[in-house]
């Protein structure tokens, strides 16, 4: 089976890396050959760190050249069994390209974020979904939204490679907050989400009065928290696992908003996969991933955040046990190895459903999805 995947970015982009690139070798072993066509490469992510004026000019030139490349790819498509679009074909523009594509091929939309809530997307994303034959989404919040505009919605959670994200072979779990080094509370993520840490400043201020702790921020640029001891680690594919392994507690604060409820809990899974305990806001998919007090903690108020973090700082045995339970959760429910065959099955089912719809011979599978292959759409 052949799949053509229009990704937002190369492997440097976290969404594209976790939603498709990490799957490619495993899908190939399932007889699913995926050709990934990224819109933006590493250059785009370097440009966003440049000075504003230079960035604006350079970004315009780069984005323009990448748009031309993608348009050429669209105009030269050959036969394929399934076309998948990660979000949209051309950011900043209307859905004209998707409309053009829909006249020749049936396509599926992939969503792992509530992009439909962002500027100028409240009308564009519904339009693209209406043109699509189905959607692959990262959680039930996104599934509920997509189902309002398209059929054949499949939930495939964001998962992690447990061979890559794993606990350290040896670790001194006996180190407490008054030991030889401060305990490290870690947050990892994109810079436009780092402001969520401001929600925890009151809890951090109390915590740092009682314990030797430091907040480690792993992102693309430094961020300061008022009166809080922080340590910045620039994100790198080569160092992110070690930076997490050498931390003690992972955190995922979120406001209870529609945007936050669309998130897929990736950082939680990264923490849990390396065996460190985590504390998260009880928002969206976090409630599904964490069983409070068993494989992690949920905290909604300043007092709950302080209490949960204090308990973990004081008790190395608790950190070890919660971390181990978190690792087990990821291995059983959110591992790349476990979900790759299911993604392959979803691709086949969507492709089969598309061909059946063209021929008028659709039959339903066990998930209520028609079965059969997507080739060039009948006119």
Tab-separated table of C-alpha atoms in Angstrom:
chain	number	residue	atom	x	y	z
A	1	UNK	CA	0.000	0.000	0.000
A	2	UNK	CA	1.253	3.491	-0.877
A	3	UNK	CA	0.521	6.584	1.220
A	4	UNK	CA	1.387	10.160	0.277
A	5	UNK	CA	1.647	12.358	3.362
A	6	UNK	CA	1.800	16.154	3.150
A	7	UNK	CA	3.495	17.070	6.451
A	8	UNK	CA	3.749	20.518	7.995
A	9	UNK	CA	7.475	20.193	8.567
A	10	UNK	CA	10.487	17.939	8.400
A	11	UNK	CA	11.461	15.814	11.407
A	12	UNK	CA	12.580	18.959	13.225
A	13	UNK	CA	8.909	19.879	13.680
A	14	UNK	CA	7.530	18.038	16.736
A	15	UNK	CA	4.036	17.518	15.340
A	16	UNK	CA	5.282	16.003	12.083
A	17	UNK	CA	7.973	14.004	13.871
A	18	UNK	CA	5.534	12.321	16.236
A	19	UNK	CA	2.533	12.004	13.913
A	20	UNK	CA	4.328	10.500	10.890
A	21	UNK	CA	8.131	10.464	10.651
A	22	UNK	CA	8.685	8.171	13.642
A	23	UNK	CA	6.147	5.757	12.180
A	24	UNK	CA	7.702	5.369	8.726
A	25	UNK	CA	10.074	2.429	9.443
A	26	UNK	CA	7.371	0.571	11.384
A	27	UNK	CA	4.745	1.169	8.708
A	28	UNK	CA	7.114	-0.215	6.108
A	29	UNK	CA	7.330	-3.435	8.124
A	30	UNK	CA	3.501	-3.516	7.917
A	31	UNK	CA	3.693	-3.272	4.093
A	32	UNK	CA	2.675	0.403	4.123
A	33	UNK	CA	5.065	2.567	2.088
A	34	UNK	CA	4.778	6.234	3.119
A	35	UNK	CA	6.246	9.082	1.068
A	36	UNK	CA	6.394	12.160	3.324
A	37	UNK	CA	6.366	15.575	1.668
A	38	UNK	CA	7.230	18.223	4.311
A	39	UNK	CA	6.348	21.856	3.673
A	40	UNK	CA	8.972	23.454	5.916
A	41	UNK	CA	12.471	22.190	6.688
A	42	UNK	CA	15.040	23.003	9.407
A	43	UNK	CA	15.679	26.432	7.844
A	44	UNK	CA	12.213	27.619	8.849
A	45	UNK	CA	12.851	26.900	12.525
A	46	UNK	CA	16.210	28.665	12.414
A	47	UNK	CA	14.640	31.745	10.817
A	48	UNK	CA	12.135	32.288	13.620
A	49	UNK	CA	15.059	32.999	15.966
A	50	UNK	CA	16.504	35.778	13.780
A	51	UNK	CA	16.039	39.536	14.479
A	52	UNK	CA	12.523	40.703	13.494
A	53	UNK	CA	13.233	42.706	10.314
A	54	UNK	CA	15.714	40.227	8.873
A	55	UNK	CA	13.417	37.365	9.873
A	56	UNK	CA	10.449	38.916	8.066
A	57	UNK	CA	12.291	39.252	4.757
A	58	UNK	CA	14.077	35.911	4.940
A	59	UNK	CA	10.924	34.096	6.023
A	60	UNK	CA	8.931	35.559	3.125
A	61	UNK	CA	11.537	34.361	0.623
A	62	UNK	CA	11.832	30.931	2.195
A	63	UNK	CA	8.100	30.359	2.586
A	64	UNK	CA	7.490	31.475	-0.986
A	65	UNK	CA	10.022	28.988	-2.329
A	66	UNK	CA	8.524	26.169	-0.262
A	67	UNK	CA	5.015	27.019	-1.470
A	68	UNK	CA	6.220	26.757	-5.072
A	69	UNK	CA	7.774	23.378	-4.312
A	70	UNK	CA	4.566	22.081	-2.754
A	71	UNK	CA	2.455	23.323	-5.662
A	72	UNK	CA	4.702	21.430	-8.067
A	73	UNK	CA	4.264	18.309	-5.934
A	74	UNK	CA	0.497	18.712	-6.048
A	75	UNK	CA	0.454	19.103	-9.813
A	76	UNK	CA	2.635	16.045	-10.402
A	77	UNK	CA	0.935	13.506	-8.144
A	78	UNK	CA	0.834	9.982	-9.463
A	79	UNK	CA	-1.167	6.987	-8.348
A	80	UNK	CA	-1.389	6.431	-4.610
A	81	UNK	CA	-3.655	4.515	-2.256
A	82	UNK	CA	-4.103	7.294	0.305
A	83	UNK	CA	-3.396	11.019	0.558
A	84	UNK	CA	-3.029	12.480	4.065
A	85	UNK	CA	-2.775	16.213	4.795
A	86	UNK	CA	-1.393	17.312	8.140
A	87	UNK	CA	-3.740	20.174	8.941
A	88	UNK	CA	-3.578	22.150	5.717
A	89	UNK	CA	-1.569	22.369	2.531
A	90	UNK	CA	-0.714	26.085	2.637
A	91	UNK	CA	-0.721	28.094	5.887
A	92	UNK	CA	-1.727	31.765	5.572
A	93	UNK	CA	-3.824	30.990	2.481
A	94	UNK	CA	-7.392	29.886	1.789
A	95	UNK	CA	-8.406	26.269	1.000
A	96	UNK	CA	-8.058	26.623	-2.783
A	97	UNK	CA	-5.276	24.019	-3.015
A	98	UNK	CA	-7.273	21.478	-1.023
A	99	UNK	CA	-10.262	22.136	-3.294
A	100	UNK	CA	-8.090	21.522	-6.346
A	101	UNK	CA	-6.736	18.315	-4.835
A	102	UNK	CA	-10.229	17.074	-3.963
A	103	UNK	CA	-11.208	17.129	-7.638
A	104	UNK	CA	-8.576	14.490	-8.389
A	105	UNK	CA	-8.116	12.553	-5.150
A	106	UNK	CA	-9.984	11.785	-1.983
A	107	UNK	CA	-7.856	12.862	0.965
A	108	UNK	CA	-7.760	12.510	4.763
A	109	UNK	CA	-6.923	15.319	7.225
A	110	UNK	CA	-4.689	14.766	10.259
A	111	UNK	CA	-5.147	16.963	13.351
A	112	UNK	CA	-3.207	16.850	16.601
A	113	UNK	CA	-4.035	20.344	17.809
A	114	UNK	CA	-7.055	22.638	17.869
A	115	UNK	CA	-5.741	24.672	14.950
A	116	UNK	CA	-9.324	25.593	14.061
A	117	UNK	CA	-9.276	28.024	17.000
A	118	UNK	CA	-6.354	30.062	15.651
A	119	UNK	CA	-6.522	33.231	13.568
A	120	UNK	CA	-8.213	32.804	10.164
A	121	UNK	CA	-8.657	29.054	10.636
A	122	UNK	CA	-12.172	29.029	12.084
A	123	UNK	CA	-13.561	28.921	8.558
A	124	UNK	CA	-10.695	27.278	6.700
A	125	UNK	CA	-10.368	24.060	8.697
A	126	UNK	CA	-14.116	23.240	8.537
A	127	UNK	CA	-13.991	23.830	4.777
A	128	UNK	CA	-11.052	21.454	4.368
A	129	UNK	CA	-12.712	18.820	6.534
A	130	UNK	CA	-15.877	19.021	4.430
A	131	UNK	CA	-13.792	18.320	1.322
A	132	UNK	CA	-12.018	15.410	2.975
A	133	UNK	CA	-13.042	11.786	3.080
A	134	UNK	CA	-12.098	11.429	6.741
A	135	UNK	CA	-9.802	12.499	9.542
A	136	UNK	CA	-7.126	11.036	11.799
A	137	UNK	CA	-6.994	12.914	15.097
A	138	UNK	CA	-4.994	12.768	18.305
A	139	UNK	CA	-7.763	12.732	20.901
A	140	UNK	CA	-11.511	12.616	21.496
A	141	UNK	CA	-11.871	16.408	21.699
A	142	UNK	CA	-10.514	16.731	18.183
A	143	UNK	CA	-12.583	13.745	17.069
A	144	UNK	CA	-15.774	15.408	18.260
A	145	UNK	CA	-14.911	18.537	16.319
A	146	UNK	CA	-13.902	16.718	13.121
A	147	UNK	CA	-17.022	14.531	13.188
A	148	UNK	CA	-19.119	17.662	12.740
A	149	UNK	CA	-17.663	18.164	9.259
A	150	UNK	CA	-16.475	14.825	7.915
A	151	UNK	CA	-17.052	11.095	8.303
A	152	UNK	CA	-14.584	8.268	8.928
A	153	UNK	CA	-12.888	9.867	11.949
A	154	UNK	CA	-10.141	7.789	13.550
A	155	UNK	CA	-8.445	8.551	16.885
A	156	UNK	CA	-4.721	7.743	16.886
A	157	UNK	CA	-3.102	9.240	20.015
A	158	UNK	CA	0.291	10.846	19.889
A	159	UNK	CA	2.754	8.217	21.133
A	160	UNK	CA	6.463	7.909	21.909
A	161	UNK	CA	9.220	5.517	20.915
A	162	UNK	CA	9.906	3.633	24.148
A	163	UNK	CA	13.214	2.357	22.756
A	164	UNK	CA	14.421	5.938	22.483
A	165	UNK	CA	12.676	7.415	25.530
A	166	UNK	CA	13.638	5.112	28.382
A	167	UNK	CA	14.790	5.407	32.014
A	168	UNK	CA	18.472	5.748	32.826
A	169	UNK	CA	20.134	2.414	33.526
A	170	UNK	CA	21.437	3.690	36.851
A	171	UNK	CA	20.017	6.488	38.930
A	172	UNK	CA	20.464	7.697	42.509
A	173	UNK	CA	16.835	7.756	43.625
A	174	UNK	CA	17.911	8.378	47.228
A	175	UNK	CA	18.831	12.000	46.507
A	176	UNK	CA	16.257	14.154	48.335
A	177	UNK	CA	15.615	17.881	48.153
A	178	UNK	CA	18.143	18.466	50.946
A	179	UNK	CA	20.744	16.184	49.371
A	180	UNK	CA	23.851	16.902	47.346
A	181	UNK	CA	22.038	18.598	44.496
A	182	UNK	CA	18.701	20.360	43.974
A	183	UNK	CA	15.810	18.383	42.575
A	184	UNK	CA	15.043	19.249	38.962
A	185	UNK	CA	11.447	19.957	37.949
A	186	UNK	CA	11.323	19.878	34.158
A	187	UNK	CA	9.085	21.345	31.457
A	188	UNK	CA	9.657	20.649	27.751
A	189	UNK	CA	7.820	22.208	24.856
A	190	UNK	CA	7.538	24.824	22.126
A	191	UNK	CA	8.298	28.393	23.085
A	192	UNK	CA	4.773	29.622	22.378
A	193	UNK	CA	3.470	27.331	25.141
A	194	UNK	CA	6.104	28.113	27.766
A	195	UNK	CA	3.992	30.910	29.267
A	196	UNK	CA	1.775	28.182	30.768
A	197	UNK	CA	4.502	27.908	33.413
A	198	UNK	CA	3.371	31.283	34.777
A	199	UNK	CA	0.378	29.420	36.209
A	200	UNK	CA	2.751	27.709	38.649
A	201	UNK	CA	4.734	30.699	39.920
A	202	UNK	CA	2.851	30.866	43.281
A	203	UNK	CA	3.395	27.129	43.877
A	204	UNK	CA	7.056	27.359	42.828
A	205	UNK	CA	7.658	30.304	45.167
A	206	UNK	CA	6.374	28.299	48.136
A	207	UNK	CA	8.193	25.184	47.038
A	208	UNK	CA	11.584	26.885	46.715
A	209	UNK	CA	11.288	28.205	50.264
A	210	UNK	CA	10.949	24.643	51.564
A	211	UNK	CA	13.120	22.588	49.206
A	212	UNK	CA	16.186	22.806	47.032
A	213	UNK	CA	14.569	22.723	43.600
A	214	UNK	CA	15.251	24.236	40.222
A	215	UNK	CA	12.917	24.492	37.227
A	216	UNK	CA	14.501	23.206	34.016
A	217	UNK	CA	13.005	24.618	30.813
A	218	UNK	CA	13.744	22.741	27.584
A	219	UNK	CA	12.669	24.845	24.627
A	220	UNK	CA	13.913	26.878	21.680
A	221	UNK	CA	14.587	30.034	23.697
A	222	UNK	CA	15.080	31.028	27.349
A	223	UNK	CA	12.143	32.034	29.534
A	224	UNK	CA	12.207	33.652	32.957
A	225	UNK	CA	9.803	33.069	35.838
A	226	UNK	CA	9.439	35.826	38.408
A	227	UNK	CA	11.552	35.025	41.459
A	228	UNK	CA	12.042	31.373	40.450
A	229	UNK	CA	15.383	29.614	39.997
A	230	UNK	CA	15.400	28.274	36.450
A	231	UNK	CA	17.791	26.455	34.176
A	232	UNK	CA	17.446	26.725	30.402
A	233	UNK	CA	18.376	23.833	28.134
A	234	UNK	CA	18.082	24.542	24.387
A	235	UNK	CA	15.994	21.821	22.777
A	236	UNK	CA	17.942	19.402	20.594
A	237	UNK	CA	16.904	16.062	19.200
A	238	UNK	CA	20.255	14.686	20.339
A	239	UNK	CA	19.979	15.875	23.952
A	240	UNK	CA	16.257	15.949	24.814
A	241	UNK	CA	16.166	12.394	26.171
A	242	UNK	CA	19.197	12.901	28.429
A	243	UNK	CA	17.824	16.252	29.628
A	244	UNK	CA	14.626	14.480	30.695
A	245	UNK	CA	16.382	11.449	32.181
A	246	UNK	CA	18.455	13.683	34.449
A	247	UNK	CA	15.364	15.480	35.744
A	248	UNK	CA	13.345	14.376	38.777
A	249	UNK	CA	9.758	15.534	38.207
A	250	UNK	CA	7.932	16.474	34.998
A	251	UNK	CA	5.154	19.064	34.838
A	252	UNK	CA	2.383	19.974	32.381
A	253	UNK	CA	0.348	22.976	33.532
A	254	UNK	CA	-2.557	23.992	31.275
A	255	UNK	CA	-5.414	26.484	31.498
A	256	UNK	CA	-8.837	24.898	31.173
A	257	UNK	CA	-9.590	26.249	27.695
A	258	UNK	CA	-10.858	24.770	24.463
A	259	UNK	CA	-7.373	25.179	22.973
A	260	UNK	CA	-5.726	23.286	25.838
A	261	UNK	CA	-8.358	20.531	25.694
A	262	UNK	CA	-7.254	19.862	22.102
A	263	UNK	CA	-3.694	19.007	23.141
A	264	UNK	CA	-2.440	15.423	23.014
A	265	UNK	CA	-0.312	15.172	26.182
A	266	UNK	CA	3.021	14.529	24.462
A	267	UNK	CA	5.212	15.992	27.211
A	268	UNK	CA	3.461	13.805	29.796
A	269	UNK	CA	4.281	10.718	27.758
A	270	UNK	CA	7.896	11.812	27.381
A	271	UNK	CA	8.268	12.232	31.154
A	272	UNK	CA	6.568	8.938	31.884
A	273	UNK	CA	8.574	7.060	29.258
A	274	UNK	CA	11.886	8.026	30.910
A	275	UNK	CA	10.529	6.985	34.302
A	276	UNK	CA	10.136	10.310	36.077
A	277	UNK	CA	6.897	11.120	37.939
A	278	UNK	CA	4.732	13.913	36.592
A	279	UNK	CA	2.134	16.409	37.747
A	280	UNK	CA	-0.369	17.850	35.270
A	281	UNK	CA	-3.476	19.968	35.065
A	282	UNK	CA	-6.674	17.874	34.815
A	283	UNK	CA	-7.439	19.189	31.327
A	284	UNK	CA	-8.317	17.279	28.187
A	285	UNK	CA	-6.399	14.090	27.466
A	286	UNK	CA	-4.342	14.492	30.668
A	287	UNK	CA	-7.297	12.966	32.525
A	288	UNK	CA	-7.069	9.878	30.317
A	289	UNK	CA	-3.311	9.449	30.549
A	290	UNK	CA	-2.952	9.970	34.300
A	291	UNK	CA	-4.635	7.877	36.946
A	292	UNK	CA	-4.275	10.307	39.847
A	293	UNK	CA	-1.947	8.969	42.537
A	294	UNK	CA	-1.054	5.828	40.622
A	295	UNK	CA	1.039	6.768	37.578
A	296	UNK	CA	1.145	10.531	38.149
A	297	UNK	CA	-0.728	13.368	39.832
A	298	UNK	CA	-3.397	15.820	38.691
A	299	UNK	CA	-3.452	19.330	40.178
A	300	UNK	CA	-5.933	22.122	39.473
A	301	UNK	CA	-5.221	24.780	42.138
A	302	UNK	CA	-2.105	26.459	43.516
A	303	UNK	CA	-2.518	24.462	46.713
A	304	UNK	CA	-2.839	21.155	44.856
A	305	UNK	CA	0.251	21.901	42.765
A	306	UNK	CA	2.248	22.766	45.877
A	307	UNK	CA	1.010	19.699	47.764
A	308	UNK	CA	1.697	17.242	44.917
A	309	UNK	CA	5.145	18.644	44.157
A	310	UNK	CA	6.067	18.750	47.844
A	311	UNK	CA	5.093	15.107	48.319
A	312	UNK	CA	7.316	14.075	45.395
A	313	UNK	CA	10.221	16.229	46.579
A	314	UNK	CA	10.124	14.675	50.049
A	315	UNK	CA	9.775	11.034	49.054
A	316	UNK	CA	12.288	9.445	46.639
A	317	UNK	CA	10.505	6.103	46.938
A	318	UNK	CA	7.290	7.717	45.744
A	319	UNK	CA	9.148	9.295	42.830
A	320	UNK	CA	10.507	5.910	41.853
A	321	UNK	CA	7.189	4.072	42.160
A	322	UNK	CA	5.140	6.713	40.341
A	323	UNK	CA	7.816	6.948	37.652
A	324	UNK	CA	7.837	3.192	37.165
A	325	UNK	CA	4.026	3.092	36.929
A	326	UNK	CA	4.155	5.881	34.355
A	327	UNK	CA	6.659	3.960	32.279
A	328	UNK	CA	4.386	0.911	32.383
A	329	UNK	CA	1.449	3.038	31.198
A	330	UNK	CA	3.371	4.281	28.191
A	331	UNK	CA	4.611	0.808	27.310
A	332	UNK	CA	1.109	-0.655	27.434
A	333	UNK	CA	-1.005	2.190	26.016
A	334	UNK	CA	1.080	4.852	24.254
A	335	UNK	CA	4.068	3.170	22.606
A	336	UNK	CA	5.097	3.541	18.990
A	337	UNK	CA	5.444	-0.223	18.618
A	338	UNK	CA	1.934	-0.777	19.897
A	339	UNK	CA	0.248	1.843	17.720
A	340	UNK	CA	2.116	1.424	14.423
A	341	UNK	CA	0.051	-1.638	13.373
A	342	UNK	CA	-3.134	0.244	14.288
A	343	UNK	CA	-2.122	3.241	12.210
A	344	UNK	CA	-1.386	0.901	9.293
A	345	UNK	CA	-4.849	-0.628	9.739
A	346	UNK	CA	-6.435	2.843	9.831
A	347	UNK	CA	-4.684	3.807	6.589
A	348	UNK	CA	-5.896	0.632	4.904
A	349	UNK	CA	-9.446	1.069	6.181
A	350	UNK	CA	-9.642	4.675	5.019
A	351	UNK	CA	-8.207	3.799	1.630
A	352	UNK	CA	-10.619	0.887	1.261
A	353	UNK	CA	-13.537	3.064	2.296
A	354	UNK	CA	-12.641	5.639	-0.328
A	355	UNK	CA	-12.516	3.138	-3.154
A	356	UNK	CA	-15.732	1.526	-1.986
A	357	UNK	CA	-17.414	4.935	-1.942
A	358	UNK	CA	-16.314	5.517	-5.546
A	359	UNK	CA	-17.679	2.157	-6.648
A	360	UNK	CA	-20.744	2.240	-4.384
A	361	UNK	CA	-19.855	-1.071	-2.692
A	362	UNK	CA	-18.879	0.073	0.804
A	363	UNK	CA	-19.034	-2.380	3.682
A	364	UNK	CA	-18.476	-1.564	7.333
A	365	UNK	CA	-15.602	-2.889	9.402
A	366	UNK	CA	-15.555	-3.512	13.140
A	367	UNK	CA	-14.949	0.178	13.856
A	368	UNK	CA	-17.903	1.276	11.762
A	369	UNK	CA	-15.577	2.369	8.984
A	370	UNK	CA	-16.137	1.193	5.427
A	371	UNK	CA	-13.290	-1.021	4.117
A	372	UNK	CA	-11.143	-1.146	0.739
A	373	UNK	CA	-7.948	1.659	-1.617
A	374	UNK	CA	-7.668	5.210	-2.639
A	375	UNK	CA	-6.544	5.889	-6.153
A	376	UNK	CA	-7.403	8.779	-8.413
A	377	UNK	CA	-10.894	9.994	-7.592
A	378	UNK	CA	-13.694	9.214	-10.045
A	379	UNK	CA	-14.925	12.334	-11.860
